[in-house]
CSV table of C-alpha atoms and ligand atoms in Angstrom, one decimal:
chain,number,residue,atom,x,y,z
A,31,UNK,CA,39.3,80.6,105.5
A,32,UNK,CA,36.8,83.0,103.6
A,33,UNK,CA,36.3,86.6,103.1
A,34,UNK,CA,39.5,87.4,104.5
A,35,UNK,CA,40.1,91.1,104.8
A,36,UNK,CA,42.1,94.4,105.8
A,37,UNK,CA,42.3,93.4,109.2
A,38,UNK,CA,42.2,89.6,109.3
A,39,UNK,CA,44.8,88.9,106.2
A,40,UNK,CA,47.9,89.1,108.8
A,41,UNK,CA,46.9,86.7,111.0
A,42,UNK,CA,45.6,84.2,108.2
A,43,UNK,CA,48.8,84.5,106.4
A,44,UNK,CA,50.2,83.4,110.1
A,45,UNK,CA,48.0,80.6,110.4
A,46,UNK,CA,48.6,78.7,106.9
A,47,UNK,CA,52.3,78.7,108.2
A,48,UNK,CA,51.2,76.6,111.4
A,49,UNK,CA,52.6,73.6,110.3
A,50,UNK,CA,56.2,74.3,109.6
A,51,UNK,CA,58.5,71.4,111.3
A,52,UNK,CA,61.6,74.4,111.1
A,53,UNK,CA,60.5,76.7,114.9
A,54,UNK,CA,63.5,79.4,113.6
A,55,UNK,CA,62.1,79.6,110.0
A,56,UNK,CA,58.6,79.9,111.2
A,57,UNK,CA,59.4,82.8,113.6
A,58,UNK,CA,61.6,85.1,111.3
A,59,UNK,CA,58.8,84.5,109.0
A,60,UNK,CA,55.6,85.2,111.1
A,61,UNK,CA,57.4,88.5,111.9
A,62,UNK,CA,58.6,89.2,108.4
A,63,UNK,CA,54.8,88.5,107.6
A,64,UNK,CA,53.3,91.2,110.4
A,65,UNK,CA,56.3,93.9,109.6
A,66,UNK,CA,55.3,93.7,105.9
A,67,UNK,CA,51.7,94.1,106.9
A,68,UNK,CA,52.5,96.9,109.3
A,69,UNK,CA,54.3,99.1,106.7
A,70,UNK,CA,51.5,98.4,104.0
A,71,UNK,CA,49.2,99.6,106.3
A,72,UNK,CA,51.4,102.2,108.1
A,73,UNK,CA,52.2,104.3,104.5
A,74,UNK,CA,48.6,103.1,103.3
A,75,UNK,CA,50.1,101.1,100.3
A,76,UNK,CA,48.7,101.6,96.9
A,77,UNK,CA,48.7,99.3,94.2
A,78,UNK,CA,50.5,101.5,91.8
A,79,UNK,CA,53.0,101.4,94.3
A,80,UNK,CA,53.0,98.3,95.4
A,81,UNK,CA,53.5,96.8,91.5
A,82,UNK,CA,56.5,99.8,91.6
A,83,UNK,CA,58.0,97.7,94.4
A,84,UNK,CA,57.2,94.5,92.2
A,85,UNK,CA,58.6,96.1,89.1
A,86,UNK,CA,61.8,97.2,91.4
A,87,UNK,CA,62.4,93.5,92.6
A,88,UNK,CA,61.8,91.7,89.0
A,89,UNK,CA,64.6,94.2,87.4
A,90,UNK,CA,66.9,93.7,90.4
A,91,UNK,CA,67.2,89.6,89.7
A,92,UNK,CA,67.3,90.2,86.1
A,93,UNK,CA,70.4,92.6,86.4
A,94,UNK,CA,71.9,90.3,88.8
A,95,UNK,CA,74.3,87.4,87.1
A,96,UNK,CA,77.4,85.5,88.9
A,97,UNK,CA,79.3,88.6,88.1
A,98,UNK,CA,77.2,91.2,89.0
A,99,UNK,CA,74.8,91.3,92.3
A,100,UNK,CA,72.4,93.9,93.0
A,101,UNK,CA,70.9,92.8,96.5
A,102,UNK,CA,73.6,93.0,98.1
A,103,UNK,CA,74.2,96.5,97.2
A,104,UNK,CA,70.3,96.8,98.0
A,105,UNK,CA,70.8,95.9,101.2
A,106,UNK,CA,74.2,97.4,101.8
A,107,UNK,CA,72.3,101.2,101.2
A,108,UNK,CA,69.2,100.4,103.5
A,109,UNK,CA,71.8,100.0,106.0
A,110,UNK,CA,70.7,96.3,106.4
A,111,UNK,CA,73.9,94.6,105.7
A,112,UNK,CA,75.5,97.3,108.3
A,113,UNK,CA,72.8,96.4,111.3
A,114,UNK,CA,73.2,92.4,110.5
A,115,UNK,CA,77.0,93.1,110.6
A,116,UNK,CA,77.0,94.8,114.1
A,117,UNK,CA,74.6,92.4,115.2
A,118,UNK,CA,76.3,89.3,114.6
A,119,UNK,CA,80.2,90.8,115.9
A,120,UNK,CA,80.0,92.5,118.7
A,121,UNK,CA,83.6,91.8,119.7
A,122,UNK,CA,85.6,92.3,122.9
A,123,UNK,CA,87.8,95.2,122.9
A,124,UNK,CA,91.1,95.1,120.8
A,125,UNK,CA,89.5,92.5,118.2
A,126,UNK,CA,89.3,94.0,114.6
A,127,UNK,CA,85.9,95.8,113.6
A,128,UNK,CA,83.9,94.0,110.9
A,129,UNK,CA,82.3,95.6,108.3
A,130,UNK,CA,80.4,94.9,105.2
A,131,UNK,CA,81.5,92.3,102.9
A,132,UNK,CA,80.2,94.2,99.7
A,133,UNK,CA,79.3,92.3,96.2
A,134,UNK,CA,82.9,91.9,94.6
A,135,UNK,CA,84.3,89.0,96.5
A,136,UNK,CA,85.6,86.0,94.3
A,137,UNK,CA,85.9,82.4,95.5
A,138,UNK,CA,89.1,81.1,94.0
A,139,UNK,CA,91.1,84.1,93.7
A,140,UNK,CA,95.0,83.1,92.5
A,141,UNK,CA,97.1,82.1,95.5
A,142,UNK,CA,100.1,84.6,96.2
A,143,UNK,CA,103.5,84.2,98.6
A,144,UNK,CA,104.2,86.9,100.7
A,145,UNK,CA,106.0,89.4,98.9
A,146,UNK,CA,104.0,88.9,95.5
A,147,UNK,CA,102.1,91.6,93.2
A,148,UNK,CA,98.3,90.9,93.3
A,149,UNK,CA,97.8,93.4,90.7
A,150,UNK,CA,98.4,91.2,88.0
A,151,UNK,CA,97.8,93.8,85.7
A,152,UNK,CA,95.6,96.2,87.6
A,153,UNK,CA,97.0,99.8,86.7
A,154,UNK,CA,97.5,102.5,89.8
A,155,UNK,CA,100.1,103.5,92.6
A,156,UNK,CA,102.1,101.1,93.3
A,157,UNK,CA,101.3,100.3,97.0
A,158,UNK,CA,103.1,97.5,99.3
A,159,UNK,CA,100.7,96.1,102.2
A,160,UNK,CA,102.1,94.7,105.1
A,161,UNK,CA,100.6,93.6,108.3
A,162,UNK,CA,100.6,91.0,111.4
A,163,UNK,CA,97.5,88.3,112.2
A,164,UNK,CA,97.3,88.1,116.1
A,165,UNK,CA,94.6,86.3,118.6
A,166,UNK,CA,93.3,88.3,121.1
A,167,UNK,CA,96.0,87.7,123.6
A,168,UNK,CA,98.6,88.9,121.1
A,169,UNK,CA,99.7,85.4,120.1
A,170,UNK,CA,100.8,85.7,116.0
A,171,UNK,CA,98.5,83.4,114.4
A,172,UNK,CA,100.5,81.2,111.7
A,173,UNK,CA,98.8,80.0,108.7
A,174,UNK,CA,95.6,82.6,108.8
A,175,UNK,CA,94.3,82.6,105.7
A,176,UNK,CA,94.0,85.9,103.9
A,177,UNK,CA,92.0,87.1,101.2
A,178,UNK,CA,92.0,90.5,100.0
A,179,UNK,CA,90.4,92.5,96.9
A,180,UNK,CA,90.0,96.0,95.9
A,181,UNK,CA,89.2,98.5,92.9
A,182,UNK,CA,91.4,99.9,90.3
A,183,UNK,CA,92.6,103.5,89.8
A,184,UNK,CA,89.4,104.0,87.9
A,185,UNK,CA,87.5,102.7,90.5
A,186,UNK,CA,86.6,99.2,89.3
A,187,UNK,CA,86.7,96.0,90.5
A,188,UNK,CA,88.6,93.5,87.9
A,189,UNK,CA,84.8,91.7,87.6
A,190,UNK,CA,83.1,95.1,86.6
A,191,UNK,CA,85.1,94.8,83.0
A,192,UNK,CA,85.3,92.4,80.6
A,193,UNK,CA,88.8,90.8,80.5
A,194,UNK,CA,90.7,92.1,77.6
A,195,UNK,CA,92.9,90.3,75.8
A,196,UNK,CA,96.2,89.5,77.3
A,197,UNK,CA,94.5,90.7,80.6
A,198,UNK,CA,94.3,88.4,83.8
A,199,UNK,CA,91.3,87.2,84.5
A,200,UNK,CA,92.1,88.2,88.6
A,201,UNK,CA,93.3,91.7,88.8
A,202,UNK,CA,93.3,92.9,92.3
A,203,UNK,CA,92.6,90.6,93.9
A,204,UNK,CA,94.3,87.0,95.3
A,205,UNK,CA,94.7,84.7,98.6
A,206,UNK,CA,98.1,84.4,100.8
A,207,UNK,CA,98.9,82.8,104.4
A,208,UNK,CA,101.0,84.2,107.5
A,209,UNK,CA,103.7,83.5,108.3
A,210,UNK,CA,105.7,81.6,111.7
A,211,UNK,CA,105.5,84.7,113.3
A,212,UNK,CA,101.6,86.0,111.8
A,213,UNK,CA,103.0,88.1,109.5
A,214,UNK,CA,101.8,88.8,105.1
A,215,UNK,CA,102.7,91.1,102.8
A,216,UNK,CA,101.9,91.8,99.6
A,217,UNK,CA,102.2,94.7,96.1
A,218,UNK,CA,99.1,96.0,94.9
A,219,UNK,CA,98.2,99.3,93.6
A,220,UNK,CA,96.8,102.1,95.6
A,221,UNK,CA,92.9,101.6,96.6
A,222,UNK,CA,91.0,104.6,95.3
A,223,UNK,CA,87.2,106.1,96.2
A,224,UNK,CA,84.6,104.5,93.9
A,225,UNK,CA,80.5,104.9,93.5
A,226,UNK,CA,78.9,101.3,93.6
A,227,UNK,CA,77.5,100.0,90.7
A,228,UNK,CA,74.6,102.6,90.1
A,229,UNK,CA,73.5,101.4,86.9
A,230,UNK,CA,70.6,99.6,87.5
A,231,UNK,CA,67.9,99.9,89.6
A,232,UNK,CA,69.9,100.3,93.2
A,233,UNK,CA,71.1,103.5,91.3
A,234,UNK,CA,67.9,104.6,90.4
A,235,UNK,CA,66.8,104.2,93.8
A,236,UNK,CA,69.6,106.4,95.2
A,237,UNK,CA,69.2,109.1,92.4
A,238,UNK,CA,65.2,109.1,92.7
A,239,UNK,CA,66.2,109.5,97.0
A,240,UNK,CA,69.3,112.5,96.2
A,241,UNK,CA,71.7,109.9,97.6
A,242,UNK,CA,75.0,109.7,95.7
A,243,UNK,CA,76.8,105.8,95.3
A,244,UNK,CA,80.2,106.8,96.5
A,245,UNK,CA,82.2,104.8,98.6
A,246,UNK,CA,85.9,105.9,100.4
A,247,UNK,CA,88.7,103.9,99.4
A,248,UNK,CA,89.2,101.1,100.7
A,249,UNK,CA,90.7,97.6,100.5
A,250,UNK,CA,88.8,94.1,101.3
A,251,UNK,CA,90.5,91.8,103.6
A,252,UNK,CA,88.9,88.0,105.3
A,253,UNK,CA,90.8,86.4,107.4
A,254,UNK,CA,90.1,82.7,108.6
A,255,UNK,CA,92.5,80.8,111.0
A,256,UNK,CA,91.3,77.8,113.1
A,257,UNK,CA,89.7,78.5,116.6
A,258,UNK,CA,89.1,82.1,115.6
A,259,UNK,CA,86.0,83.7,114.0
A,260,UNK,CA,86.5,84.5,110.5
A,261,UNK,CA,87.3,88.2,110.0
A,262,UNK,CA,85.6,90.2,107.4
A,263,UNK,CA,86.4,94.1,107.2
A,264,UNK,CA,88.4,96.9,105.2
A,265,UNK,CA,90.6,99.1,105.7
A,266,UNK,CA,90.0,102.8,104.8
A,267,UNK,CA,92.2,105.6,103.7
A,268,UNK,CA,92.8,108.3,106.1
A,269,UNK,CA,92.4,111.5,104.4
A,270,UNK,CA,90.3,110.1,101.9
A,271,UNK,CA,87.3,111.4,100.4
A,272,UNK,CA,83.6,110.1,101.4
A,273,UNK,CA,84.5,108.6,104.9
A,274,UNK,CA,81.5,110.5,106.3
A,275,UNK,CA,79.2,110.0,103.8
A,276,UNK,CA,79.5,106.2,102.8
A,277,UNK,CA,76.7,105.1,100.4
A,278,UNK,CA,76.8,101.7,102.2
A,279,UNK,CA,77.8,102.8,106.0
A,280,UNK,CA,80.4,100.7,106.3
A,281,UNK,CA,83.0,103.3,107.5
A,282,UNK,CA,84.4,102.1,111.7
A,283,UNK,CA,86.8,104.8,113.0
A,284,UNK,CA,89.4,101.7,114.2
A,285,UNK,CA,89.6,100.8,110.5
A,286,UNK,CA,90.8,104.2,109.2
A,287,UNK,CA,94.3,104.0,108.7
A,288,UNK,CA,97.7,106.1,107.1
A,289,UNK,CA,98.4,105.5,103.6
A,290,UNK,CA,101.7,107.3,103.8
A,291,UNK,CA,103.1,108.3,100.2
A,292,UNK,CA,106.7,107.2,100.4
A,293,UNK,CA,109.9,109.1,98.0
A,294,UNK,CA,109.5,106.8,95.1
A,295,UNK,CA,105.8,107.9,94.8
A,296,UNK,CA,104.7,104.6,96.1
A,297,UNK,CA,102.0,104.2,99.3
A,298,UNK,CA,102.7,102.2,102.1
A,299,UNK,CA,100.0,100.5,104.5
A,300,UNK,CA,100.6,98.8,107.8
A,301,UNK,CA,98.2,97.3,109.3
A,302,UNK,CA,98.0,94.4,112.4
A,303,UNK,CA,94.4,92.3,112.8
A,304,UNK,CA,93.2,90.8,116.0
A,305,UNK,CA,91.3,87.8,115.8
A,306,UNK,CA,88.2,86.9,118.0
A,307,UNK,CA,89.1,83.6,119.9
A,308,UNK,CA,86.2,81.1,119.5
A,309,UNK,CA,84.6,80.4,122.6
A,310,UNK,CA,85.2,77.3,124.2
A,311,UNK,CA,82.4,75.3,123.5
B,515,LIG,C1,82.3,97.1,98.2
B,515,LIG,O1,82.9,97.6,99.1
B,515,LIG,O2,83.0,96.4,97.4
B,515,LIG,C2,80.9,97.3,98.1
B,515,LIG,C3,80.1,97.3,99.2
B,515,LIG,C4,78.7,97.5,99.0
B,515,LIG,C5,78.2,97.8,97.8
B,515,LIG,C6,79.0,97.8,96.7
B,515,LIG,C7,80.4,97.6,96.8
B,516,LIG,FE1,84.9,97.6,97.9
């Protein structure tokens, strides 16, 4: 394999991988490979621009830590993380809509009973969430395990600051179950409208491209129950601002819901999943 050139690099590139025992790896590979190729050639690639791309890549994993991610958000604004989503749920009428599962999930969240305050600390509206977990055929699924997380009046995620003193180190944020008959509720604070984390080089990106990082409010829910496909969505805040113009595109009509402001000056949300049976195997 000598004097390998403009037109003969792609399919050398394909031929060193020839021996790979793994037939999936090898094909999303030899067509990552010919795609790459393709848009080199298709925007005729310079070098300056290709070491941009380099230089882009290199600041994006040093920014990134276990507290802050920045390819996800990379690939949540080229829309990627939107077309795998779609891809991989298309669901029968009356399931839930998935949407993006964003860079602010924690694993290990506190454990709450129905009826709790998440906030633990997080300062907003007071607002009380309430909703049902069903199957497909309306059955209430007991047990369903339910995660939920969401941004602060100010528009930050509890992992975005450092923890204060006296301040929990889960704001937010935390796990419960359903109930016999499906249902969970919980007190939070009010979910507010919030630009992603545009501070780094995902920010740059969307400045140098006059794209703002704006997101419509919104709070995180997963959902796992046995024989059903875990869940992962939001729901958004009818009314709210950025719904058409979501920095990541993660915005369903079916997961725009009523925040009604009750006297008190407390919100209210009330919202009932669906759950996509898994097949039969
Ligand atoms: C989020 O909703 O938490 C989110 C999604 C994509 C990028 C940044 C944040
Ligand atoms: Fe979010």
């Amino acid at each position: 394999m000598r004097n390998i050139n403009e037109d003969s690099i792609t399919q050398a590139v394909i031929g060193a991988m020839a021996g790979c025992k793994n037939p999936r790896l090898l094909s999303v590979m030899t067509s990552l490979v010919q795609h790459l190729h393709a848009f080199a050639r298709e925007v005729a690639l310079t070098e300056d621009e290709w070491f941009e791309g380099i230089k882009f890549l290199t600041a994006a994993g040093n920014i990134s830590d276990d507290k802050r991610q920045e390819f996800i958000p990379l690939s949540d604004v080229l829309g990627l993380s939107t077309l795998v989503t779609a891809q991989n749920n298309l669901k029968p009428e009356g399931c839930t809509e998935s949407t993006v599962f964003g860079p602010f999930f924690v694993d290990g969240a506190p454990k709450f009973d129905n009826g709790d305050d998440i906030a633990n600390g997080a300062k907003g509206t007071p607002c009380f969430v309430r909703g049902t977990v069903k199957s497909l055929d309306g059955r209430p699924i007991a047990g369903a395990v339910i995660d939920v997380w969401q941004s602060d009046e100010e528009g930050f995620y509890d992992v975005q600051s450092p923890i204060a003193s006296g301040e929990h180190e889960h704001r937010a944020r935390g796990q419960l179950r359903s109930d016999a008959e499906g249902g969970f509720n919980f007190r939070s604070i009010l979910a507010h409208h919030y630009p992603i984390p545009h501070d780094g080089p995902v920010g740059a990106m969307l400045d140098a491209l006059d794209r703002h990082p704006w997101r419509p409010a919104h709070l995180h829910f997963m959902i796992e129950a046995p024989g059903h496909e875990r869940l992962i969505t939001h729901i958004f805040r009818e009314g709210g601002e950025y719904l058409d113009s979501d920095a990541v595109f993660g915005v369903r009509g079916s997961l725009i819901v009523d925040w009604p402001r009750q006297e008190g000056g407390f919100h209210t949300l009330d919202h009932d999943f669906v759950l996509n049976p898994v097949a039969a195997p």
